[in-house]
Coordinates of C-alpha atoms in Angstrom, one line a residue:
Chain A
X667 CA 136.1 138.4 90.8
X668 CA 137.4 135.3 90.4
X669 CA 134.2 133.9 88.6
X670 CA 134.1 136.7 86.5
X671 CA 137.5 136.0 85.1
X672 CA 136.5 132.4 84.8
X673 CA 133.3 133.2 82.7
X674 CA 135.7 135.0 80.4
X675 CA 137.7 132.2 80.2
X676 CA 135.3 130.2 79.2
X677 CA 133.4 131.8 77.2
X678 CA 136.7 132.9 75.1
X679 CA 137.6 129.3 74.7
X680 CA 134.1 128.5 73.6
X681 CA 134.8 131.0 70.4
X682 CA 137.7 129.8 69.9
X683 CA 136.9 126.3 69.6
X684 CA 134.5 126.9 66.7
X685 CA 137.1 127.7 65.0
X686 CA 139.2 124.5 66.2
X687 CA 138.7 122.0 63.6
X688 CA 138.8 124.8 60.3
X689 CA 142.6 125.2 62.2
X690 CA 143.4 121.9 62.4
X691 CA 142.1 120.8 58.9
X692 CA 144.3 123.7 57.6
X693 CA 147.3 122.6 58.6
X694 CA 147.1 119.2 57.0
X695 CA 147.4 119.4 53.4
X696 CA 151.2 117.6 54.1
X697 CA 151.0 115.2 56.4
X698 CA 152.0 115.8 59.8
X699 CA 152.6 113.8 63.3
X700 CA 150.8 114.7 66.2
X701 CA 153.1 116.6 68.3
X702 CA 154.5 118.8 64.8
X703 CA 150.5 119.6 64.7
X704 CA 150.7 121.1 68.0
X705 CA 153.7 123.1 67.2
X706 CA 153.0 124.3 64.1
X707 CA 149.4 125.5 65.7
X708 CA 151.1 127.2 68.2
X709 CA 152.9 128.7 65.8
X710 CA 150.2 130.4 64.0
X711 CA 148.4 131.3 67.4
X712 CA 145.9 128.8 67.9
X713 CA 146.7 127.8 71.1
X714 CA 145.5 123.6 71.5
X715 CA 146.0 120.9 74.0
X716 CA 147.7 118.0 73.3
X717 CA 144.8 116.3 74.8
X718 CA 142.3 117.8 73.0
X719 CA 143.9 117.6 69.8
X720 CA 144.6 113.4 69.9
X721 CA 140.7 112.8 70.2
X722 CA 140.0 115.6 67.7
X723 CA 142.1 114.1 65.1
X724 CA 140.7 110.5 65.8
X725 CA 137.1 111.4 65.7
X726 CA 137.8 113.5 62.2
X727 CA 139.4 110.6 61.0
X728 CA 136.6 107.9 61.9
X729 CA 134.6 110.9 60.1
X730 CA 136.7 110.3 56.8
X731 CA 138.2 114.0 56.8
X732 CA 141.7 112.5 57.6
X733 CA 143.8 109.8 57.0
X734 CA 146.6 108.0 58.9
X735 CA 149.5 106.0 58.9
X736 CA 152.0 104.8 60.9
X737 CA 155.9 105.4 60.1
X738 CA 158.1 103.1 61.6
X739 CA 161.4 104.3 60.0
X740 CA 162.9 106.4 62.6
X741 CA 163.9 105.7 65.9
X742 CA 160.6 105.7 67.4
X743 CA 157.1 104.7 65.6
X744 CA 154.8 108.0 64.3
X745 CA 151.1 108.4 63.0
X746 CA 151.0 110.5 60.5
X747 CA 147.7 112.6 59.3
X748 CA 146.8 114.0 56.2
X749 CA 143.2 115.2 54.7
X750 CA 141.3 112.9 52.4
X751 CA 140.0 114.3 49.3
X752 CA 136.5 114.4 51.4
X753 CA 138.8 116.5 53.8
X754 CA 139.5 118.6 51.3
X755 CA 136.1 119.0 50.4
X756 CA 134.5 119.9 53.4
X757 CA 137.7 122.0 54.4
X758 CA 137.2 124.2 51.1
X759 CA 133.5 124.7 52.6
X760 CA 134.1 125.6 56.0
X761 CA 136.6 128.4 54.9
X762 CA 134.4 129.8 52.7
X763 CA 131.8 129.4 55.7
X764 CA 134.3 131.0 57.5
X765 CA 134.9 133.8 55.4
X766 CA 131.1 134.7 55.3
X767 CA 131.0 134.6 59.1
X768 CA 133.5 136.6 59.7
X769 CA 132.4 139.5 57.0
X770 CA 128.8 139.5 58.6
X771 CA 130.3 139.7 62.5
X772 CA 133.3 142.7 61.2
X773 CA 130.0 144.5 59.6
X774 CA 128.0 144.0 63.1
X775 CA 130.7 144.9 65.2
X776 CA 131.1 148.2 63.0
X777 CA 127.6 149.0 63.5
X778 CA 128.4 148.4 67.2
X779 CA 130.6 151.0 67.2
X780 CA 128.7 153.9 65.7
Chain B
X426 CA 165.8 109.6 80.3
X427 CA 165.8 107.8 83.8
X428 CA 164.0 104.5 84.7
X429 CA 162.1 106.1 87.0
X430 CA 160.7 108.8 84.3
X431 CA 159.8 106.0 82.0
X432 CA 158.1 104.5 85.2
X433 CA 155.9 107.7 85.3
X434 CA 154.8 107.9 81.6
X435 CA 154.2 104.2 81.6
X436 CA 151.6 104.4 84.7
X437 CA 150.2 107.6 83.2
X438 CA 149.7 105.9 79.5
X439 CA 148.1 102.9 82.0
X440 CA 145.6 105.3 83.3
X441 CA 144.2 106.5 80.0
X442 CA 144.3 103.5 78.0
X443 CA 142.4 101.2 80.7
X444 CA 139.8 103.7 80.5
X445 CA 139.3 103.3 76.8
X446 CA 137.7 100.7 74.7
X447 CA 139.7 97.6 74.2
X448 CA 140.1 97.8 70.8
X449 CA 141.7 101.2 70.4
X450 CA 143.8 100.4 73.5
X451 CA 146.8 99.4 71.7
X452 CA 146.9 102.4 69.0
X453 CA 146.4 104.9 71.5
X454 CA 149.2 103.6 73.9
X455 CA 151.6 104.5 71.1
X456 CA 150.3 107.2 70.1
X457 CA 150.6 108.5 73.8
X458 CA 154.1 106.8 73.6
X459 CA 154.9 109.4 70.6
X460 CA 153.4 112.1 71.8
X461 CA 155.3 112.4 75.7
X462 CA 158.6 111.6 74.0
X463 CA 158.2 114.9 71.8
X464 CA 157.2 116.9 74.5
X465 CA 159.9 115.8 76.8
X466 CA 162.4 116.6 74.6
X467 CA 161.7 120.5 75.6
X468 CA 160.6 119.5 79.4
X469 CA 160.7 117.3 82.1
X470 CA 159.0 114.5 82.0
X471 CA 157.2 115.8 84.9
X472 CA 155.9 119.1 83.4
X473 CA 155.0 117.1 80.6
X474 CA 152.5 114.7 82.4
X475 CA 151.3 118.1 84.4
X476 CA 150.2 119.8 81.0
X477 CA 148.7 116.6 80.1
X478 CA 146.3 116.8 82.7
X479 CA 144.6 114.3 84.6
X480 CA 144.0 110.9 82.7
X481 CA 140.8 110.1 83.5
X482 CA 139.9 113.4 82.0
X483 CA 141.9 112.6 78.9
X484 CA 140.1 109.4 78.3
X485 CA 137.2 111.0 78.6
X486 CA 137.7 112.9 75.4
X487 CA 138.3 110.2 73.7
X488 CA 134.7 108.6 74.8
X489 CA 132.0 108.7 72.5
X490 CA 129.1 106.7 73.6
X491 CA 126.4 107.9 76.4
X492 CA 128.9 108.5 79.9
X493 CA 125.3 107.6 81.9
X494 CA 123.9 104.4 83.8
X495 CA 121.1 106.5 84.2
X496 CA 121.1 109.8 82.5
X497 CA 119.5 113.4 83.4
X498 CA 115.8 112.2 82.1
X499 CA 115.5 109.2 84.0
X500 CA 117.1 110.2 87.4
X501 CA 114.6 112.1 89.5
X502 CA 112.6 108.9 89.2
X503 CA 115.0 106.8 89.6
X504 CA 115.6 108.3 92.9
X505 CA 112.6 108.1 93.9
X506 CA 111.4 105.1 93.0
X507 CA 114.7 103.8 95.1
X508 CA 113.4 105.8 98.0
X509 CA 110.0 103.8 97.7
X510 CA 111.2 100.7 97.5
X511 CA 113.8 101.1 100.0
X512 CA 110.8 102.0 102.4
X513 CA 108.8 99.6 101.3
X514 CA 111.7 96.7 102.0
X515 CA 112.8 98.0 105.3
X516 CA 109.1 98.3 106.4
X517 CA 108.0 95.0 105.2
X518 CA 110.9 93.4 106.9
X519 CA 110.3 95.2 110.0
X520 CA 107.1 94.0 110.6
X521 CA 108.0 90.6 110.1
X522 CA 110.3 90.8 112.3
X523 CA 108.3 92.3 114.9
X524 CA 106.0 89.6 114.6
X525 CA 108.1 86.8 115.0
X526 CA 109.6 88.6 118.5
X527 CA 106.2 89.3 119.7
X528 CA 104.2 86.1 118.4
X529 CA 106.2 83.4 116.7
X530 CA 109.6 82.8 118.7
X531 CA 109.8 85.6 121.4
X532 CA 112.1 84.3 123.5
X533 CA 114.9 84.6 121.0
X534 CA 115.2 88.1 120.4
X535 CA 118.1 88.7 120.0
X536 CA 118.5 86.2 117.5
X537 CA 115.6 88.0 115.1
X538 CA 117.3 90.8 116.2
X539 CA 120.3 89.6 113.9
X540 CA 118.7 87.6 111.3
X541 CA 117.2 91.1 110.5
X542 CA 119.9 92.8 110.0
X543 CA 121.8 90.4 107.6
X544 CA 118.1 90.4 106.2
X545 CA 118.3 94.2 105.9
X546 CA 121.2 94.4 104.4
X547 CA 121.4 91.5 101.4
X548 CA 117.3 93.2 100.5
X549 CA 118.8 96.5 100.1
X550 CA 121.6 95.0 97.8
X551 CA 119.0 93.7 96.1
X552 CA 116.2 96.1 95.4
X553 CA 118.7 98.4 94.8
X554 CA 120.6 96.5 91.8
X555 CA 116.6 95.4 90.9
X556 CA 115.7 99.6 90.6
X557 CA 119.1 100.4 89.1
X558 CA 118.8 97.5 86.4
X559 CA 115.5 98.6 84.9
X560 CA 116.1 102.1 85.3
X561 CA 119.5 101.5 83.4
X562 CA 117.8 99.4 80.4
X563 CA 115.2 102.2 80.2
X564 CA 118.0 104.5 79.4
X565 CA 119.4 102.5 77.1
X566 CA 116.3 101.4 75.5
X567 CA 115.2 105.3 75.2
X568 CA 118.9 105.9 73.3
X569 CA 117.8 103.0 71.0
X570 CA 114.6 104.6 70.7
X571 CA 116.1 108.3 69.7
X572 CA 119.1 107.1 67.9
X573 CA 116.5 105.4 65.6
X574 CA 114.4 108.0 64.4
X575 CA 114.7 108.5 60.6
X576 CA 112.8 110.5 59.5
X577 CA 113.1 114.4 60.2
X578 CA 111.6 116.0 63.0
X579 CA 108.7 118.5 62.3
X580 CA 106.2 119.9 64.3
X581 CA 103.7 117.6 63.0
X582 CA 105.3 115.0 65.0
X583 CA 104.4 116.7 67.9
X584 CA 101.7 114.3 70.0
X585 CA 98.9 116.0 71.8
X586 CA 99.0 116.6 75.1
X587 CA 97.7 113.3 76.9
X588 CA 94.4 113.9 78.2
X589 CA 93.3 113.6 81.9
X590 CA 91.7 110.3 81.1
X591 CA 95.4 108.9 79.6
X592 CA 96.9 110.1 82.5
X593 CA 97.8 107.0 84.8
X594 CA 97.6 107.6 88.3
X595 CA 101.0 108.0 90.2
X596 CA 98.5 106.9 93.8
X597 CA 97.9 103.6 91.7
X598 CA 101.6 102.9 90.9
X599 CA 102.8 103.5 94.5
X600 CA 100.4 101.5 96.1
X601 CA 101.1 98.7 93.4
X602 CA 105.3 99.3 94.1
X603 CA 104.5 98.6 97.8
X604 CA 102.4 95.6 97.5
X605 CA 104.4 93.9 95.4
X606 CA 107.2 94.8 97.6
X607 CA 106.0 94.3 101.1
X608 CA 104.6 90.8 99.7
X609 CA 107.8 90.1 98.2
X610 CA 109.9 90.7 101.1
X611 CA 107.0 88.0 103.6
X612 CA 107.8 85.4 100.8
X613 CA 111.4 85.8 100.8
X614 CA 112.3 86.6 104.3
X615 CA 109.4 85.3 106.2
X616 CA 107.3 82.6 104.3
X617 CA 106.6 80.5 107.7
X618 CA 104.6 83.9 108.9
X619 CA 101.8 82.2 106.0
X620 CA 99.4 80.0 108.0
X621 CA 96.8 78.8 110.2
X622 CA 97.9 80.7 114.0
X623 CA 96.4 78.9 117.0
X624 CA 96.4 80.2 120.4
X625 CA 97.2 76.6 122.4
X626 CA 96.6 76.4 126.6
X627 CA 99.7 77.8 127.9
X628 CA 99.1 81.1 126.2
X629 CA 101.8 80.1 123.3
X630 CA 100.6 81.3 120.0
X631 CA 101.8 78.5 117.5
X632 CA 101.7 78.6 113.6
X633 CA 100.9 75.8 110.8
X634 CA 102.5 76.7 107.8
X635 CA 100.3 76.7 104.6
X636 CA 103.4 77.0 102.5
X637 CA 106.0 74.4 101.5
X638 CA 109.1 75.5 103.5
X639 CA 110.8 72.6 102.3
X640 CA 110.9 73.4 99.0
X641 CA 110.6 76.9 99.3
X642 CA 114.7 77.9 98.1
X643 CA 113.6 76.1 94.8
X644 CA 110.1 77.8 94.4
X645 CA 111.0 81.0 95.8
X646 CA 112.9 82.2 92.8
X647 CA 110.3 81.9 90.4
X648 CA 107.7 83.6 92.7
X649 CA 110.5 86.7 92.9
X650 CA 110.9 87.0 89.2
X651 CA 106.9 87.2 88.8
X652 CA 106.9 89.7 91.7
X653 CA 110.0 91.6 89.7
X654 CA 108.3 91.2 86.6
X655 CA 105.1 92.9 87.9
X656 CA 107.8 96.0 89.2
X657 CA 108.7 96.6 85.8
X658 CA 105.1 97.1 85.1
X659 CA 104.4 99.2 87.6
X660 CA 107.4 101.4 87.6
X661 CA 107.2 101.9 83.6
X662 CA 103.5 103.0 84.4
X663 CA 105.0 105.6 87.0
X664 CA 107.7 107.1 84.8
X665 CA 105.9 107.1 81.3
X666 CA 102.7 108.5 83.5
X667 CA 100.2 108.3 81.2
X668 CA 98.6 105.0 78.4
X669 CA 100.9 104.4 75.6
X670 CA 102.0 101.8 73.4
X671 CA 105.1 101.1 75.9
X672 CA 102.8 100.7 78.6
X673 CA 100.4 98.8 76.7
X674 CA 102.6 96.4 75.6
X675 CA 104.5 96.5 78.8
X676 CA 101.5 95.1 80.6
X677 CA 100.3 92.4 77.9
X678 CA 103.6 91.3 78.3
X679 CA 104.4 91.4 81.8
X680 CA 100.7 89.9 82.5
X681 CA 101.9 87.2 80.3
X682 CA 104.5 86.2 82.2
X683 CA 102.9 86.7 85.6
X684 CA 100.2 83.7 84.3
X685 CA 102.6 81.6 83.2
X686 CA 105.1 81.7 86.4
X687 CA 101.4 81.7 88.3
X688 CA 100.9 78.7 86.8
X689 CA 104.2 77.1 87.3
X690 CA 104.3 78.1 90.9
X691 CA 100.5 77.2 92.2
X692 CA 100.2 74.0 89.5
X693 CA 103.3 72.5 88.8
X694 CA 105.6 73.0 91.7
X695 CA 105.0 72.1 94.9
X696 CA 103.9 75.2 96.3
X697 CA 101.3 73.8 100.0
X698 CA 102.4 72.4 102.6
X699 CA 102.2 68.7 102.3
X700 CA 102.3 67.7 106.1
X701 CA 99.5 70.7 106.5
X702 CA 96.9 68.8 107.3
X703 CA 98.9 66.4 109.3
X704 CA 100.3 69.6 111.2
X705 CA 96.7 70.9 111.5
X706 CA 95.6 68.1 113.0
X707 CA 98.2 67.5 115.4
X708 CA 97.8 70.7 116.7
X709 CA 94.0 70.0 117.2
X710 CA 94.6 66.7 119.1
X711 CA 97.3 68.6 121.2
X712 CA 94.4 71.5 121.6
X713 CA 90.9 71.1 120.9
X714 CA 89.5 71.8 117.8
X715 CA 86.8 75.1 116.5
X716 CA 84.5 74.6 114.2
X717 CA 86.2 77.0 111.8
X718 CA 89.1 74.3 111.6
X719 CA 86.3 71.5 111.4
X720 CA 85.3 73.0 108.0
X721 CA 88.7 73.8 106.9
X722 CA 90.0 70.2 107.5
X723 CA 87.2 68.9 105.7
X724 CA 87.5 70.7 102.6
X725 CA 91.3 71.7 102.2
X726 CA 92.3 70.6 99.2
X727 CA 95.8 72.2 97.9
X728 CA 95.3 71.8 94.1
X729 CA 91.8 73.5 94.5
X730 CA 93.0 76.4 96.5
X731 CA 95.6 76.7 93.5
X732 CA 93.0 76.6 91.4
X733 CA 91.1 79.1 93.2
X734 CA 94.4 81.3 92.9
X735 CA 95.1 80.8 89.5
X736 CA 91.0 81.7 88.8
X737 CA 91.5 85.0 90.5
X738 CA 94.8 85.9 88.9
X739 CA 93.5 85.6 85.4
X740 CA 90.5 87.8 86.1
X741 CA 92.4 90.4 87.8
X742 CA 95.1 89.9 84.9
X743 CA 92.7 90.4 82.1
X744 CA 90.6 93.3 83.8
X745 CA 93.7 94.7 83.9
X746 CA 95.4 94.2 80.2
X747 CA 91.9 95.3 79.6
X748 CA 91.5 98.5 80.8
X749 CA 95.0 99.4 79.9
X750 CA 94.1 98.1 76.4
X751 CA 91.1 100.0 75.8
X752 CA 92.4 103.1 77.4
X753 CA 95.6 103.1 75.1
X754 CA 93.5 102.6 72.3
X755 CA 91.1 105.3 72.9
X756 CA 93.0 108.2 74.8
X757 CA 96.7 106.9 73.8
X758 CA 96.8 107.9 70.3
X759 CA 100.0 109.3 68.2
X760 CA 102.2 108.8 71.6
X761 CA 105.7 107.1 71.9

């Protein structure tokens, strides 16, 4: 039983992460700190580890989709992210990938039904 | 927030960032800095580090580069080809030590007892870190090799299967791994075993060394690194299985080196016994002499045994560069 549940698990959290990177790019027109990325994720239902999305945002920014900067104004230092205009580009591209996808999987899943 | 919390998120920022590579340390300590003080301002600092998971596994994500020493491709051999050598040591040393209790110093047991296990011990150490290093530059050599490839992949690319008559013989690489071996371990551990044995009046077997003992911790080492060199022959042989340009160049090159340390070691560094003679014929006087040892006096000659050596090693170097040569040549085509 127990495995069973954990297969689900699984393999719900390998869909979901597909979609991981088209959430986080979204977010980041503004710039944003770490944590207010988590938060404003959760917000919209996409449900990410703080320790997932640290590496994540690294790696896209070694990959030229983001940009960063630290603020030292307030009280404590922050590292802000923001897309690049090659973010932009390839954010624009995977939601219209995105939007493709998910028109072909609704009309399978209809089919599925009948 | 109490000293005792801050105590907790600095030992937990410690454990992620001293698994991560030096130079992102710094930007990812404050970073982790920012992020726990957010997320304590809703919870303890304790629930905080909980959700956070275990640091090793968070530095992990933030790895990029291959996690292995020896990755999934490599490893069955690599086992194995510890598990052979490992034999192969404890054997080797085994035997000599039987033979010095039973022939060469029986009275003190005990004693080679001892001597081989420290023996045991410091070879194991070191055929294992010998197996593990060229296992471990294989890997990383093979990640060069794939990282490099340019061009795109097509089916084209695809080699033909090798042939029976590319295939190298696994039989032919074991038995080479355990000569090399068992003859490495009488050099290093029993080099005195190497000589002329006599069995005088009282029944006492006694032993003239052909080799220089006394400069054997200066002429050892460059008799192991031919011996290791010739390893890496043979073990590239047993994991690439069949003639290639790796193993084709693997052997010119390894043959290369074996002739030139063959050289140093037979020609240039003292390498016989000086006093052998001497030692020989004391042991005659104290004995009576055969005529075998008649002969053998007469003509020993140290640099024309090394000679002699050197003579054999070059044929038996070429044949082999040869063969491996022409087979690569012939049967090897189109492979990595």
């Amino acid at each position: 039983m127990e495995e069973k549940k954990d297969l689900m698990t699984s393999l719900k959290s390998e869909l979901r992460r597909g979609t991981l990177i088209l959430s986080v790019l979204s977010q980041l027109r503004e710039e944003k700190y770490g944590y207010a990325l988590v938060q404003s994720l959760e917000e919209i239902g996409v449900d990410i580890d703080p320790n997932t999305l640290y590496p994540l945002l690294r790696r896209l920014e070694k990959q030229g989709l983001l940009c960063s900067q630290w603020e030292v104004g307030e009280s404590k230092p922050r590292k802000y992210y923001k897309r690049t205009p090659f973010g932009e580009e390839i954010f624009l591209g995977l939601k219209e990938q995105w939007e493709r996808l998910s028109e072909n999987i609704t009309g399978i899943l209809k089919e599925e039904e009948r | 927030m109490t000293g005792e919390e801050q105590e907790l998120i600095n030992r937990y920022i410690y454990e992620v960032t001293k698994r991560v590579r030096q130079e992102q340390r710094r930007e990812i300590e404050m970073e982790l800095e920012e992020l726990i003080a957010d997320m304590a301002e809703e919870n303890t600092v304790e629930e905080v580090l909980k959700k956070l998971g275990d640091p090793a596994k968070f530095a992990e994500k933030y790895r990029e580069d291959s996690h292995y020493v020896i990755g999934p491709e490599y490893y069955d051999n690599y086992l194995w080809v510890m598990k052979i050598v490992l034999a192969c040591t404890w054997g080797g040393l085994l035997v000599a030590m039987l033979v010095e209790c039973s022939i060469v110093n029986p009275e003190n047991v005990l004693y080679e007892l001892a001597k081989f296990m420290g023996e045991l011990i410091s070879a194991s150490f070191a055929a294992f870190g010998t197996v593990t290093f060229i296992f471990a530059l294989m890997e990383r050599q093979k990640i060069h090799v794939d990282l490099k490839q340019e061009k795109a992949w097509t089916p084209k690319m695809l080699s033909p299967i090798p042939q029976k008559a590319a295939r190298i013989s696994r039989g032919d690489c074991i038995a080479g791994i355990i000569f090399i071996i068992l003859f490495g371990c009488v050099m290093a551990f029993a080099p005195q075993l190497i000589g002329i044995y006599r069995i005088s009046r009282g029944d006492e077997i006694v032993s003239v060394s052909v080799l220089n003992l006394k400069s054997w911790d200066v002429i050892l080492p460059f008799l192991l690194v031919a011996l290791g060199v010739g390893l890496i022959d043979e073990v590239v042989r047993l994991i690439l299985g069949c003639y290639c340009k790796v193993v084709m160049y693997c052997s010119i090159f390894t043959n290369i080196v074996q002739i030139g340390f063959g050289f140093l070691v037979l020609k240039v560094l003292p390498i016989w016994n000086i006093d052998f003679v001497q030692e020989l014929k004391q042991q005659i006087t104290l004995v009576g002499e055969l005529k075998l040892e008649k002969a053998f006096l007469k003509y020993w000659n140290g640099s024309f045994f090394s000679d002699i050596i050197l003579l054999i090693m070059l044929v038996a170097c070429f044949i082999e560069v040869g063969i491996t040569v022409y087979k690569t040549l012939r049967y090897g085509r189109n492979s990595f």
